[in-house]
Amino acid sequence: MSPTTPHPDPDSHPDSHPAPGLDRGSRPAPPAVVTGRGGTRGVLFAMCLALVLVVASVSALNLALPDLGVDLAATNGELTWIADAYTVALAALVLPFGAIGDRVGRRNVLVAGTFVFGAASLAASFADSTTPLIAWRAVMGVGAAMIMPGTLSTITAAFPPEQRAKGVATWSGFAAAGAIVGMLAAGALLEQFSWRSIFVTSAVVALVAAGAAALLAPDTKDPEPHRPDVAGAVTTAVAIGALVLGIIEGNERGWTEPLVIGAFVVTVAAFAAYAYLGLRTEHPLLDPALFGIPGFRAGAVTVLVQFLAVFGFFFVGLQYLQLILGYSPLKAAVALVPVALAVLPVSQLTPRLMRRLGMKAVMATGLLLLCGGLYVISLLDADSGYPPFLGGLVLAGLGIGLSGAAGTAAITGSLGRGRQGVASAMNDTTREVGSAVGIALMGSVYGSHYRSALPGTLEQLPPGAAHSVRDSAAAGLHVADQLGPRGAELADGVKDAFMDGLSASLIAVCLVVLVAAVGVLLRAPHTLPTTDD
């Protein structure tokens, strides 16, 4: 092992942190060190495997939602919580566990997280109702929060400067394509086994990821750790959890219910407390002043909005393929492979495009392509079939590849090597908060429009059957099947209601992505300042 020569601290660049007090945690960057048996390739393999485990678990269960709706009699709201409990826990805790990893060793926390994740996943496979399943999904999210921060920060800390951009781009590509990998694996399992097999397989992969990280990755840490920012950890966790609670329960209970209003009030208060306390803490968990760096802010918004759109789309889009087109779980997963085929090569080309065209142009173009792809899909009806869906999918995939890699590069490139732990934590947080809010937002918009668009003939059904139809489209089609020839009209009505909900949810997210693209065009810097690392 040959440590590289320490470089001047890039944080000293005058354009890197224009806001006063931003360098409170700055110090000379540690030298890049690569250890383990596989060199940089081994590090990249181990970290990307752990990353795919985390990301795949966000999306894989989406394929099983129709089965869960029938098997566990889950409502649309309960299905949203089953999908989102994992993501909420991950988003709320990724910053605190990132800070713990900086103190005790990122690989140590990552490996411990794989065991928590694996044990919870195995326990979830025995759930016999929605409540324990939601609870175990939340514990899986805790394990994922222990795993996630160490993946990118290990790559950026261990890779030499000339290889770092490619390592980050590869990481970003797997972060997006990992969702497809998870769905393909889940689809293959569901062809032969029940939804419980997804959790058993996840537990096995967690053990493999633990072994790969222990053998191939260096245990990097902050050489001068600071006192933990407990207030920052609590306020960010409360804010994220309350926001998602308000969105999901607002759809289920009504937006004027005291619980919903209270959740949004708590969200605003917690975020305000985070900003107030963070600006007055010597070493905050995530310095609010970092958002004064234009490139950092633009990258964070881009990544957050991209993941909000992508994982919200997966939540409803997979149900379109299965319930409307009648695809099997595996065929539905394969139908989304074009996204990965677009994302991976485009993300590898993004560093070159950023050098030629500038960061602003690449990020904004990516967001506009993503918006355009989702809008195309929003125009479909129950008889459109797969080809127009594919067209929108490819367009969105190109946008995901550009915006994801460019946004990640903007976050990590805005800070010097000595602060890559902070950059990684921010990148992870924006991704997971975006995923959690996207699932909650699209699930809620879809659910409310689905129920309101159901046919009036629903009242002619027995109360129990009508209740099942209102609960979810999967349950509604199951009731229609049980009615035999008399159920054809009900099935058509359920499908039309589903498409109404799908279109409304996609339009809502398109508006969010479009606003973000305009913001990037107006406020993001053309390029990042050059750093000496």
GROMACS .gro file of C-alpha atoms in nm, residues 10 37 45 47 73-74 79 117 150 184 232 332 357 374 383 392 404 428 447 457 465 517 526:
model
   23
   10PRO     CA    1  -0.966   2.227  -0.210
   37ARG     CA    2  -0.741  -0.745  -0.227
   45PHE     CA    3  -1.743  -0.382  -0.687
   47MET     CA    4  -1.952  -0.062  -0.278
   73ALA     CA    5  -5.612  -0.733   0.203
   74ALA     CA    6  -5.401  -0.416   0.196
   79LEU     CA    7  -4.950  -0.050   0.019
  117PHE     CA    8  -3.083  -0.544   0.703
  150GLY     CA    9  -2.022   0.436   0.325
  184LEU     CA   10  -3.574  -0.820  -1.243
  232GLY     CA   11  -2.938   1.793   1.381
  332ALA     CA   12  -4.317  -0.635  -1.612
  357LEU     CA   13  -2.129   2.167  -2.245
  374LEU     CA   14  -4.315   1.094  -1.787
  383ASP     CA   15  -5.584   0.043  -2.460
  392GLY     CA   16  -4.167   0.755  -2.276
  404GLY     CA   17  -2.829   1.166  -1.185
  428ASP     CA   18  -2.752   0.993  -0.010
  447GLY     CA   19  -5.510   0.673  -0.478
  457THR     CA   20  -7.235   0.100  -1.038
  465ALA     CA   21  -6.685  -0.639  -0.242
  517ALA     CA   22  -3.529   2.227  -1.447
  526HIS     CA   23  -2.227   2.693  -1.574
   0.00000   0.00000   0.00000
